[in-house]
Coordinates of C-alpha atoms in Angstrom, one line a residue:
X1 CA 0.1 0.2 0.1
X2 CA 1.5 3.5 -0.7
X3 CA 1.3 5.7 1.5
X4 CA -0.9 8.6 1.8
X5 CA 0.8 12.3 1.8
X6 CA -1.4 15.1 3.7
X7 CA -2.2 16.5 -0.1
X8 CA -4.3 13.2 0.1
X9 CA -5.9 12.7 3.3
X10 CA -9.5 15.1 3.8
X11 CA -11.1 15.9 6.9
X12 CA -13.4 13.0 7.7
X13 CA -10.3 10.2 7.1
X14 CA -9.9 7.3 9.6
X15 CA -7.0 6.1 11.4
X16 CA -6.2 3.5 13.0
X17 CA -3.1 3.5 15.3
X18 CA -1.0 0.4 16.8
X19 CA -2.8 0.0 20.0
X20 CA -6.3 -0.4 17.6
X21 CA -7.7 3.2 18.4
X22 CA -8.7 4.7 15.5
X23 CA -9.0 8.0 15.4
X24 CA -10.8 10.7 12.9
X25 CA -9.3 13.7 11.4
X26 CA -11.0 16.6 12.3
X27 CA -9.3 19.6 11.0
X28 CA -6.4 20.4 8.1
X29 CA -3.7 23.0 8.2
X30 CA -4.8 26.1 7.4
X31 CA -3.2 29.6 7.6
X32 CA -3.4 30.0 11.1
X33 CA -3.7 26.1 12.1
X34 CA -0.7 24.8 11.2
X35 CA -1.5 21.6 12.8
X36 CA -3.7 18.2 11.9
X37 CA -6.6 17.3 14.8
X38 CA -7.8 14.1 15.0
X39 CA -10.6 13.4 17.4
X40 CA -11.5 9.3 18.6
X41 CA -14.3 8.2 17.1
X42 CA -15.5 8.1 20.6
X43 CA -14.7 12.0 21.1
X44 CA -12.6 11.0 24.4
X45 CA -9.6 12.1 23.2
X46 CA -8.2 15.0 21.0
X47 CA -4.5 15.1 19.8
X48 CA -2.2 17.5 16.8
X49 CA 0.0 16.0 14.7
X50 CA 2.3 17.9 11.9
X51 CA 2.0 17.0 8.7
X52 CA 5.6 15.9 8.3
X53 CA 5.4 13.6 11.5
X54 CA 2.1 12.3 10.7
X55 CA 3.8 11.1 7.4
X56 CA 6.8 10.0 9.2
X57 CA 4.5 7.6 11.1
X58 CA 2.5 6.5 8.1
X59 CA 6.1 5.9 6.7
X60 CA 7.3 3.5 9.8
X61 CA 4.0 2.0 10.2
X62 CA 2.8 3.2 13.5
X63 CA -0.4 4.4 12.0
X64 CA -2.5 3.5 9.1
X65 CA -4.8 5.0 6.9
X66 CA -8.5 2.9 6.7
X67 CA -10.8 2.7 3.7
X68 CA -13.8 4.8 4.1
X69 CA -16.9 3.0 4.0
X70 CA -20.3 4.4 2.4
X71 CA -22.0 6.7 3.6
X72 CA -25.8 8.2 2.7
X73 CA -24.2 11.2 0.9
X74 CA -21.7 9.1 -1.0
X75 CA -24.6 7.3 -2.0
X76 CA -26.9 9.9 -3.0
X77 CA -23.9 12.1 -5.2
X78 CA -23.4 9.0 -7.1
X79 CA -27.5 8.1 -7.9
X80 CA -27.8 12.4 -7.9
X81 CA -25.6 11.5 -11.7
X82 CA -28.3 8.4 -12.6
X83 CA -31.7 8.6 -14.3
X84 CA -34.9 9.6 -13.1
X85 CA -35.9 5.8 -13.3
X86 CA -33.5 4.6 -11.1
X87 CA -33.1 7.8 -7.9
X88 CA -37.5 6.5 -8.5
X89 CA -36.5 3.2 -7.6
X90 CA -33.5 4.6 -4.8
X91 CA -36.3 6.4 -2.9
X92 CA -38.4 2.8 -2.9
X93 CA -35.3 1.1 -1.6
X94 CA -35.5 3.4 1.1
X95 CA -39.0 4.1 1.8
X96 CA -39.2 0.4 2.2
X97 CA -35.7 -0.3 4.3
X98 CA -36.8 2.8 6.7
X99 CA -40.0 1.0 7.3
X100 CA -38.8 -2.7 8.2
X101 CA -36.8 -0.8 11.1
X102 CA -38.7 0.2 13.0
X103 CA -40.4 -3.2 13.6
X104 CA -39.7 -5.2 16.6
X105 CA -37.1 -8.4 16.7
X106 CA -38.7 -11.5 16.0
X107 CA -41.8 -9.8 14.6
X108 CA -43.9 -12.3 12.3
X109 CA -42.7 -12.9 8.4
X110 CA -46.1 -11.8 7.1
X111 CA -46.7 -8.8 8.8
X112 CA -43.2 -7.2 7.1
X113 CA -44.7 -8.5 4.1
X114 CA -47.5 -6.6 4.3
X115 CA -46.2 -3.6 5.1
X116 CA -43.8 -3.9 2.3
X117 CA -47.0 -4.9 -0.1
X118 CA -48.2 -1.4 0.8
X119 CA -45.2 1.0 -0.2
X120 CA -44.9 -1.1 -3.0
X121 CA -48.7 0.2 -3.9
X122 CA -47.9 3.9 -2.7
X123 CA -44.5 3.9 -5.3
X124 CA -46.6 1.8 -7.9
X125 CA -48.9 5.2 -8.0
X126 CA -46.5 7.3 -8.0
X127 CA -45.0 5.5 -10.7
X128 CA -48.2 5.4 -13.1
X129 CA -48.7 9.6 -12.6
X130 CA -44.8 10.3 -13.2
X131 CA -44.8 8.0 -16.1
X132 CA -41.8 5.7 -14.4
X133 CA -41.5 2.0 -14.4
X134 CA -43.7 0.4 -11.4
X135 CA -41.7 -1.9 -8.8
X136 CA -42.2 -5.3 -7.8
X137 CA -42.2 -5.8 -4.2
X138 CA -38.9 -7.9 -3.5
X139 CA -38.4 -11.4 -1.5
X140 CA -38.4 -11.0 2.5
X141 CA -34.5 -11.4 2.5
X142 CA -34.0 -9.2 -0.4
X143 CA -35.9 -6.6 1.7
X144 CA -33.8 -6.9 4.4
X145 CA -30.9 -7.0 3.1
X146 CA -31.8 -3.3 1.9
X147 CA -32.0 -2.7 5.5
X148 CA -29.1 -4.2 6.7
X149 CA -27.2 -1.8 4.3
X150 CA -29.4 1.5 5.4
X151 CA -28.7 1.0 8.8
X152 CA -24.8 0.6 7.8
X153 CA -24.7 3.5 5.9
X154 CA -26.8 5.8 8.3
X155 CA -24.0 5.0 11.2
X156 CA -21.2 5.6 8.9
X157 CA -23.1 8.8 7.9
X158 CA -22.7 9.9 11.7
X159 CA -19.2 9.4 11.6
X160 CA -19.0 12.2 8.2
X161 CA -17.3 15.4 8.9
X162 CA -17.7 17.7 6.1
X163 CA -14.5 18.7 4.7
X164 CA -14.3 22.1 4.3
X165 CA -11.8 22.0 1.6
X166 CA -14.3 20.5 -1.2
X167 CA -16.5 23.8 -0.9
X168 CA -15.8 26.0 -3.6
X169 CA -13.0 28.6 -3.3
X170 CA -12.8 32.3 -4.6
X171 CA -11.0 32.9 -7.8
X172 CA -7.1 33.8 -7.2
X173 CA -7.1 37.8 -7.2
X174 CA -6.5 39.7 -10.6
X175 CA -3.7 42.3 -11.0
X176 CA -6.0 45.3 -9.6
X177 CA -7.2 43.5 -7.1
X178 CA -3.9 42.9 -5.5
X179 CA -3.2 46.7 -6.4
X180 CA -5.5 47.7 -4.3
X181 CA -4.4 45.8 -1.5
X182 CA -0.6 46.8 -1.9
X183 CA -1.4 50.3 -1.9
X184 CA -4.0 49.7 1.6
X185 CA -1.0 47.7 3.2
X186 CA 1.7 50.2 2.2
X187 CA -0.2 54.0 2.9
X188 CA -1.5 52.3 6.8
X189 CA 2.6 50.9 7.3
X190 CA 3.8 54.5 5.9
X191 CA 1.3 56.4 8.9
X192 CA 0.1 53.9 10.9
X193 CA -3.6 55.0 10.9
X194 CA -5.2 52.1 12.5
X195 CA -4.0 50.7 15.4
X196 CA -4.9 46.5 13.6
X197 CA -5.3 44.1 11.1
X198 CA -9.1 44.0 11.3
X199 CA -9.2 48.0 11.6
X200 CA -7.2 47.7 8.4
X201 CA -9.4 44.9 6.5
X202 CA -12.3 48.0 7.1
X203 CA -10.5 50.1 5.1
X204 CA -9.5 47.6 2.6
X205 CA -13.9 47.1 1.9
X206 CA -14.4 50.6 2.0
X207 CA -11.5 51.3 -1.0
X208 CA -13.2 47.9 -3.0
X209 CA -16.7 49.5 -2.5
X210 CA -14.8 53.5 -4.5
X211 CA -13.3 51.0 -7.1
X212 CA -16.9 49.7 -8.0
X213 CA -19.6 51.5 -6.5
X214 CA -22.1 50.1 -8.8
X215 CA -22.0 46.6 -7.2
X216 CA -24.2 45.5 -3.3
X217 CA -21.6 44.8 -0.9
X218 CA -22.2 41.8 -0.5
X219 CA -21.0 42.2 -4.6
X220 CA -18.5 43.9 -3.6
X221 CA -17.3 41.2 -0.3
X222 CA -17.4 38.3 -3.4
X223 CA -14.4 40.5 -5.0
X224 CA -12.6 41.0 -2.2
X225 CA -9.5 39.6 -0.6
X226 CA -10.4 36.5 2.5
X227 CA -9.0 37.5 5.7
X228 CA -6.6 35.0 5.7
X229 CA -4.7 36.1 2.6
X230 CA -4.8 39.9 3.6
X231 CA -3.5 38.9 7.1
X232 CA -0.7 37.0 5.0
X233 CA 0.2 39.6 3.0
X234 CA 0.1 42.2 6.0
X235 CA 2.4 39.5 7.6
X236 CA 4.9 39.2 4.2
X237 CA 5.0 42.8 4.1
X238 CA 5.6 44.2 8.1
X239 CA 7.9 41.4 8.6
X240 CA 6.3 40.6 11.8
X241 CA 7.1 43.8 13.2
X242 CA 3.2 44.4 13.8
X243 CA 2.9 41.6 16.3
X244 CA 6.0 43.0 18.0
X245 CA 4.7 46.2 18.4
X246 CA 1.6 45.1 20.3
X247 CA 3.5 43.6 22.7
X248 CA 6.9 43.7 24.9
X249 CA 10.4 41.6 24.4
X250 CA 9.8 39.1 26.9
X251 CA 6.0 38.1 25.5
X252 CA 8.0 38.5 22.0
X253 CA 10.5 36.0 22.3
X254 CA 8.3 33.8 24.0
X255 CA 5.5 33.9 21.0
X256 CA 8.1 33.0 18.5
X257 CA 9.4 30.3 20.7
X258 CA 6.3 29.1 20.3
X259 CA 5.8 28.9 17.5
X260 CA 4.2 32.3 16.4
X261 CA 2.3 35.2 18.6
X262 CA -1.8 34.3 18.9
X263 CA -3.5 36.3 16.8
X264 CA -7.1 36.4 17.5
X265 CA -10.0 38.1 15.2
X266 CA -11.3 41.5 16.1
X267 CA -14.8 40.1 15.5
X268 CA -17.7 39.4 17.8
X269 CA -17.7 35.4 18.8
X270 CA -14.1 35.3 16.7
X271 CA -12.4 33.6 19.8
X272 CA -14.2 32.5 23.2
X273 CA -13.4 31.4 26.1
X274 CA -15.0 28.7 28.5
X275 CA -13.8 27.7 32.5
X276 CA -15.4 26.6 35.2
X277 CA -13.8 27.8 39.2
X278 CA -15.2 26.8 42.6
X279 CA -17.4 30.4 44.7
X280 CA -15.8 30.8 47.3
X281 CA -19.0 31.1 49.5
X282 CA -21.2 29.0 51.6
X283 CA -24.3 28.7 50.3
X284 CA -27.8 27.1 51.9
X285 CA -28.4 23.6 50.8
X286 CA -32.2 22.0 51.7
X287 CA -31.2 18.8 54.2
X288 CA -27.5 19.8 54.8
X289 CA -26.8 21.8 58.2
X290 CA -22.9 22.9 56.7
X291 CA -22.4 25.5 53.7
X292 CA -21.9 24.4 50.6
X293 CA -19.8 26.0 48.1
X294 CA -21.4 25.7 44.4
X295 CA -19.4 25.9 41.1
X296 CA -19.8 28.6 38.2
X297 CA -19.0 28.0 34.4
X298 CA -18.4 30.7 32.4
X299 CA -18.3 31.6 28.5
X300 CA -16.4 35.1 27.8
X301 CA -16.4 37.0 23.8
X302 CA -12.4 38.0 23.7
X303 CA -12.7 40.9 21.6
X304 CA -15.3 42.9 23.4
X305 CA -15.1 41.1 27.2
X306 CA -19.2 40.4 27.1
X307 CA -19.9 37.0 29.6
X308 CA -22.3 35.2 26.9
X309 CA -23.3 32.1 28.7
X310 CA -22.7 31.4 32.4
X311 CA -24.7 28.8 34.2
X312 CA -23.9 28.1 39.0
X313 CA -25.1 24.7 39.6
X314 CA -24.2 22.6 42.7
X315 CA -22.6 19.6 41.4
X316 CA -18.8 19.5 39.9
X317 CA -18.1 20.7 36.4
X318 CA -20.0 18.7 34.3
X319 CA -20.2 18.7 30.5
X320 CA -24.4 19.4 31.5
X321 CA -23.0 22.9 32.8
X322 CA -20.6 22.9 30.0
X323 CA -23.6 22.8 27.1
X324 CA -26.1 24.9 28.7
X325 CA -23.2 27.8 28.7
X326 CA -22.6 27.6 25.5
X327 CA -26.3 27.2 24.8
X328 CA -27.6 29.4 26.2
X329 CA -25.2 32.3 24.6
X330 CA -25.8 31.0 21.3
X331 CA -29.7 31.3 21.8
X332 CA -31.3 34.6 20.4
X333 CA -32.2 37.1 23.7
X334 CA -35.0 40.3 23.5
X335 CA -32.1 42.2 25.6
X336 CA -28.6 40.3 25.8
X337 CA -26.0 39.8 23.6
X338 CA -25.7 36.5 21.9
X339 CA -23.9 35.2 19.4
X340 CA -23.0 31.5 18.1
X341 CA -18.6 31.4 18.7
X342 CA -16.1 30.3 15.8
X343 CA -13.5 29.1 18.4
X344 CA -14.2 28.2 21.8
X345 CA -10.9 28.0 23.9
X346 CA -11.4 25.6 27.1
X347 CA -9.0 23.2 29.0
X348 CA -8.1 19.7 28.9
X349 CA -11.1 18.4 31.3
X350 CA -13.1 15.8 31.0
X351 CA -16.4 18.5 31.0
X352 CA -15.4 20.1 28.0
X353 CA -12.8 16.3 25.7
X354 CA -16.6 14.2 25.8
X355 CA -18.8 13.1 23.3
X356 CA -21.8 15.4 24.5
X357 CA -20.0 18.9 24.0
X358 CA -18.1 17.6 20.7
X359 CA -22.0 16.5 19.5
X360 CA -22.9 20.4 20.0
X361 CA -19.9 21.8 18.6
X362 CA -20.4 20.0 14.4
X363 CA -24.3 20.8 15.6
X364 CA -24.3 24.4 16.1
X365 CA -21.1 24.7 14.4
X366 CA -18.1 25.7 16.2
X367 CA -14.4 25.2 16.3
X368 CA -13.6 23.5 20.3
X369 CA -10.0 24.2 19.8
X370 CA -7.9 22.4 23.6
X371 CA -5.1 24.0 26.0
X372 CA -1.6 22.8 26.4
X373 CA -2.0 21.1 28.9
X374 CA -1.1 22.8 32.7
X375 CA 0.1 26.2 30.5
X376 CA -2.6 28.0 32.4
X377 CA -1.8 30.8 30.6
X378 CA -4.2 30.0 27.6
X379 CA -7.0 30.8 29.5
X380 CA -6.1 34.2 30.4
X381 CA -8.7 36.2 30.0
X382 CA -11.4 34.0 31.7
X383 CA -9.1 33.7 34.4
X384 CA -8.9 37.5 34.5
X385 CA -12.2 37.6 35.1
X386 CA -12.6 34.9 37.9
X387 CA -9.9 36.8 39.7
X388 CA -12.5 40.6 39.3
X389 CA -15.9 38.9 40.1
X390 CA -13.8 36.9 43.4
X391 CA -12.7 40.5 44.3
X392 CA -15.8 42.5 43.2
X393 CA -18.5 40.5 44.3
X394 CA -18.3 37.1 46.4
X395 CA -15.2 38.4 48.5
X396 CA -18.0 41.4 49.9
X397 CA -21.1 38.8 50.5
X398 CA -22.0 37.4 53.1
X399 CA -20.8 33.2 53.5
X400 CA -18.3 34.1 51.9
X401 CA -15.0 32.4 52.6
X402 CA -12.9 35.0 53.5
X403 CA -16.3 37.3 55.5
X404 CA -15.3 38.5 59.7
X405 CA -18.0 39.8 61.7
X406 CA -14.5 41.9 63.7
X407 CA -11.9 42.5 63.5
X408 CA -11.3 39.6 66.7
X409 CA -14.3 36.9 65.7
X410 CA -13.8 35.3 63.1
X411 CA -17.1 34.5 61.0
X412 CA -17.6 30.9 60.4
X413 CA -19.6 31.1 57.0
X414 CA -20.1 27.1 56.8
X415 CA -22.1 27.0 59.4
X416 CA -24.0 30.3 59.0
X417 CA -24.7 30.5 55.0
X418 CA -26.5 33.2 53.9
X419 CA -27.7 32.8 50.7
X420 CA -29.5 30.1 49.0
X421 CA -28.7 29.1 45.0
X422 CA -31.5 31.2 44.1
X423 CA -30.4 34.4 45.9
X424 CA -26.8 33.5 44.8
X425 CA -28.1 33.3 40.9
X426 CA -30.1 36.4 41.2
X427 CA -27.6 38.6 42.3
X428 CA -24.8 37.1 39.6
X429 CA -27.0 37.4 37.4
X430 CA -27.5 41.6 38.6
X431 CA -23.3 42.3 38.7
X432 CA -23.0 41.0 35.0
X433 CA -25.5 43.4 34.0
X434 CA -23.3 46.5 35.5
X435 CA -19.9 44.6 34.6
X436 CA -21.4 45.4 31.3
X437 CA -21.7 48.6 31.5
X438 CA -18.3 49.3 33.1
X439 CA -15.1 50.5 32.1
X440 CA -12.8 48.0 31.1
X441 CA -8.7 48.6 30.4
X442 CA -8.3 45.3 27.7
X443 CA -10.1 47.3 25.3
X444 CA -9.1 50.8 26.1
X445 CA -11.3 51.9 28.6
X446 CA -14.7 51.0 26.9
X447 CA -17.3 49.1 28.2
X448 CA -17.9 45.8 26.9
X449 CA -21.3 46.8 25.5
X450 CA -19.6 49.9 23.8
X451 CA -17.2 47.3 22.2
X452 CA -20.1 44.9 21.2
X453 CA -22.1 47.8 19.6
X454 CA -19.3 48.8 17.9
X455 CA -18.1 45.7 16.6
X456 CA -21.7 45.5 15.0
X457 CA -20.5 48.5 12.3
X458 CA -18.8 45.5 10.4
X459 CA -21.4 44.3 8.5
X460 CA -19.5 41.3 6.8
X461 CA -19.4 39.9 10.9
X462 CA -22.6 40.5 12.4
X463 CA -23.3 37.7 15.7
X464 CA -25.6 34.8 14.3
X465 CA -28.0 33.4 17.0
X466 CA -30.0 30.1 16.5
X467 CA -33.5 30.2 17.7
X468 CA -35.2 28.8 21.3
X469 CA -37.0 25.5 19.4
X470 CA -34.1 24.8 18.0
X471 CA -32.0 24.9 20.6
X472 CA -34.3 22.8 22.6
X473 CA -34.8 20.0 20.0
X474 CA -30.6 20.3 19.5
X475 CA -28.7 17.3 20.0
X476 CA -31.8 14.6 20.6
X477 CA -30.9 11.0 20.9
X478 CA -33.0 9.1 18.7
X479 CA -33.2 5.4 19.5
X480 CA -36.4 2.4 19.3
X481 CA -38.4 1.6 22.5
X482 CA -40.9 -0.6 23.4
X483 CA -43.5 0.8 25.8
X484 CA -43.9 -1.1 28.9
X485 CA -46.9 -0.1 31.6
X486 CA -45.9 3.1 29.9
X487 CA -42.5 3.0 31.0
X488 CA -39.2 2.6 28.7
X489 CA -36.0 2.3 29.6
X490 CA -32.6 3.1 27.9
X491 CA -29.2 3.4 29.3
X492 CA -30.3 1.2 32.3
X493 CA -32.7 4.6 34.0
X494 CA -36.4 4.0 33.4
X495 CA -39.1 6.7 32.1
X496 CA -42.6 7.2 32.5
X497 CA -45.7 8.2 30.1
X498 CA -49.0 9.2 31.2
X499 CA -50.3 10.0 28.0
X500 CA -48.8 6.8 25.9
X501 CA -51.3 4.5 26.8
X502 CA -52.8 5.2 23.3
X503 CA -49.6 5.5 21.5
X504 CA -48.9 2.0 23.5
X505 CA -52.1 0.2 22.2
X506 CA -51.1 1.5 18.5
X507 CA -47.6 0.5 18.2
X508 CA -48.5 -3.2 20.1
X509 CA -51.7 -3.3 17.0
X510 CA -48.9 -2.8 14.7
X511 CA -45.5 -4.4 16.4
X512 CA -44.0 -1.6 16.0
X513 CA -41.4 0.0 18.8
X514 CA -41.8 3.4 19.8
X515 CA -39.4 6.6 19.2
X516 CA -38.3 7.8 21.6
X517 CA -35.8 11.2 22.0
X518 CA -33.8 11.9 24.6
X519 CA -31.7 15.1 25.6
X520 CA -27.5 14.4 26.7
X521 CA -27.6 16.8 28.9
X522 CA -30.5 16.4 31.1
X523 CA -32.6 12.8 31.3
X524 CA -34.7 13.9 33.7
X525 CA -37.4 14.5 30.7
X526 CA -37.6 12.7 27.2
X527 CA -40.1 12.6 24.4
X528 CA -42.7 9.6 22.9
X529 CA -43.4 9.9 19.2
X530 CA -45.1 7.5 16.3
X531 CA -41.9 6.4 14.7
X532 CA -44.5 7.7 11.3
X533 CA -45.1 10.2 12.9
X534 CA -42.4 11.6 14.9
X535 CA -43.1 15.1 14.7
X536 CA -46.2 14.7 17.1
X537 CA -44.3 13.8 20.5
X538 CA -45.6 12.9 23.6
X539 CA -43.3 14.1 26.7
X540 CA -41.9 11.3 29.3
X541 CA -41.3 12.1 32.7
X542 CA -37.9 10.3 34.8
X543 CA -38.7 7.2 37.8
X544 CA -36.0 8.7 40.1
X545 CA -36.4 12.6 39.7
X546 CA -34.0 13.0 42.4
X547 CA -31.1 11.0 39.8
X548 CA -32.4 12.0 36.9
X549 CA -32.6 16.0 36.5
X550 CA -30.3 17.9 35.3
X551 CA -28.2 14.7 34.9
X552 CA -26.1 14.7 31.8
X553 CA -25.7 11.0 29.8
X554 CA -21.5 11.5 29.7
X555 CA -21.6 12.0 34.0
X556 CA -24.5 8.5 33.8
X557 CA -22.0 6.3 31.9
X558 CA -19.0 7.9 34.0
X559 CA -21.3 6.5 37.4
X560 CA -22.3 3.0 35.7
X561 CA -18.3 2.9 35.2
X562 CA -17.6 3.3 38.0
X563 CA -20.0 0.7 40.1
X564 CA -18.8 -1.8 37.2
X565 CA -15.2 -1.4 38.5
X566 CA -16.5 -1.5 42.0
X567 CA -18.0 -4.5 41.6
X568 CA -14.7 -6.0 40.3
X569 CA -12.5 -5.0 42.8
X570 CA -15.3 -5.3 46.0
X571 CA -17.8 -7.5 45.0
X572 CA -15.7 -10.6 42.6
X573 CA -18.4 -13.2 43.0
X574 CA -16.1 -15.5 42.1
X575 CA -13.6 -15.0 44.1
X576 CA -16.2 -15.1 47.0
X577 CA -17.5 -18.2 46.4
X578 CA -14.0 -19.8 45.9
X579 CA -13.0 -18.9 49.3
X580 CA -16.7 -19.8 50.5
X581 CA -16.3 -23.6 49.4
X582 CA -12.6 -23.7 51.0
X583 CA -14.3 -22.8 54.0
X584 CA -17.3 -25.5 53.7
X585 CA -14.7 -28.1 52.9
X586 CA -13.0 -27.5 56.5
X587 CA -15.8 -27.2 58.1
X588 CA -16.9 -30.5 56.8
X589 CA -13.2 -32.4 57.5
X590 CA -13.6 -30.9 61.1
X591 CA -17.2 -32.6 61.3
X592 CA -15.9 -35.9 60.2
X593 CA -13.5 -35.8 62.4
X594 CA -15.7 -35.6 65.3
X595 CA -17.9 -38.5 63.6
X596 CA -15.3 -40.7 63.6
X597 CA -14.3 -40.3 67.5
X598 CA -18.0 -41.0 68.1
X599 CA -18.3 -44.0 65.8
X600 CA -15.1 -45.7 67.6
X601 CA -16.7 -45.2 70.6
X602 CA -20.6 -46.3 69.6
X603 CA -18.6 -49.2 68.6
X604 CA -16.6 -49.7 71.8
X605 CA -19.9 -50.0 73.9
X606 CA -21.4 -51.9 71.7
X607 CA -18.9 -55.2 71.5
X608 CA -18.7 -54.6 75.7
X609 CA -22.5 -55.0 75.7
X610 CA -22.2 -57.9 73.6
X611 CA -19.7 -60.1 75.7
X612 CA -20.9 -59.0 79.0
X613 CA -24.6 -60.6 77.8
X614 CA -23.2 -63.8 76.7
X615 CA -21.5 -64.4 79.8
X616 CA -24.9 -64.1 81.6
X617 CA -27.2 -65.9 79.5
X618 CA -24.4 -69.1 79.4
X619 CA -24.4 -69.1 83.3
X620 CA -28.3 -68.9 83.3
X621 CA -27.5 -71.6 80.9
X622 CA -25.8 -74.1 83.1
X623 CA -28.6 -72.9 86.1
X624 CA -31.4 -75.0 84.5
X625 CA -31.2 -78.5 85.4
X626 CA -31.3 -81.9 82.4
X627 CA -34.2 -83.2 83.1
X628 CA -36.3 -81.1 83.2
X629 CA -36.3 -81.0 79.6
X630 CA -38.7 -81.6 77.3
X631 CA -38.4 -85.9 76.2
X632 CA -38.2 -86.1 72.8
X633 CA -38.1 -89.4 70.0
X634 CA -35.1 -90.6 69.5
X635 CA -35.4 -92.2 66.0
X636 CA -36.7 -89.1 64.8
X637 CA -33.6 -87.5 66.3
X638 CA -29.8 -88.2 64.9
X639 CA -27.9 -86.5 67.6
X640 CA -28.3 -84.4 70.6
X641 CA -30.0 -80.7 70.4
X642 CA -27.4 -78.4 72.9
X643 CA -29.1 -75.5 74.5
X644 CA -29.2 -73.1 72.0
X645 CA -27.0 -70.3 74.9
X646 CA -24.9 -73.5 76.4
X647 CA -21.3 -73.0 74.7
X648 CA -19.8 -75.9 73.4

């Protein structure tokens, strides 16, 4: 097999390691990012490799490229080039495969064949209307083969990541456009009129608009070079002096040693940082005598310093809290500033590196950038925000860990908490609103809201959001399950639905399973629906709300793994049975020894009893006179009969 090169690799290709672990390529090198990012199939690990290192690993056999399996997109692209009759027949096969997938395992063959004939009738009617050749009902074995192929391709589609390099690229700049770009860079470099590369790009936009005044802003944007192309041109002209002037010599030396200065795009949502910290305030919790310190998770926009999402919970950082702040930031709101992030910087904690956040990033459309281990400067902006909140808010609240009633008497905040969770959330919300209207030294003494409103003048990069309805249905897991007594079981937990009796009766008559929709960030509630009508959903509630409410699927699976490890370590039934068997064997040996002693004494007693009785009987026989014995005929007796108790 010929070793693949970086040019042959695409996003979504799967690579197998020597250890058997399978990774999928999530990002190829771009203008800023020079590394290839790979994500493990289950989302548990993220690694980055340079193109040269990955090619070397292919050469020495440490990794191997796996054949990409067929998926629905690939098949549909092939069918798109075929005739209309073939496309119609493909839709017919797909409808049969989807319908057979909804049947319960073990359903009678006759029932499934009735469904196949019903679909065939519908498509025959469509074929007569469109002028196509009507399809013939397949055999049962052929239909089941279609179902298996459809399931396999659907699973492969979930692993597919769209290759950004397959998108159509802008045409290269012609001579006039390149002249305008070089003139803009030269003029700004000589005058230093603009303080950042982003503002220079705005100047370039104005010059393109002046060159072609009859074009709309959208048409001008298509003619312009991309922002990354302009960044490269500035670096080539400026010789990296621009990045050196923005920081002192020590920071410049560190940036050069780490591969170059870190440049954040000066647009709303360009780079956002998320992290969690434990609040230094004890709060009251029902059923607990002592106070408890909650956790705060924050998502902040680096360019404007606006806190777009935050969440306070009693549980430690988890994928539930992180997904809540990301959805809060991405969901549109009437008064609050919200936006979908382009890139989110995070640390390497399990609350960030998991399948729930990876699926959320692919659904909403943002990039995850993990930081280097043991390097907190990667999250400098949000760590600074946490420090400001500690000094401005938490240290001044009642129940803080630094609180005192007087100079000599310390305040035991864990014994006398002041706030509960709801009150603490309201106070934090009030502070965040005030914080957004306070001058910030990191953004030239502007307030975060002022910086946000100023960034809205850039009409090319306006913030984007999603609707609350879309956010509610985002990331739902679809499964097929049976309804038993109004209850549904999945992942080892149960939900009950009081309004599912009609749906259960209908599905039992059709020998089908219900379609359930599970939110992986909250297992306290699910939705049930008929497989042929998935939009008509019925809510289902947790059987054990104390455990399932606000519990994410990732944490539930981690708890189950912990219980399995506990059972293997401390409740090994095979080992305990062997130990119990050895103990029972010892008890049987002890009982056998006792029985041997008892049997020996009994046998001796029986032997002594027989000898003494025989002696007494012999003495009694000698005392009886012989003439008193009955006389018998001598002819009938061949020899004299001895006394039975008299020994010879």
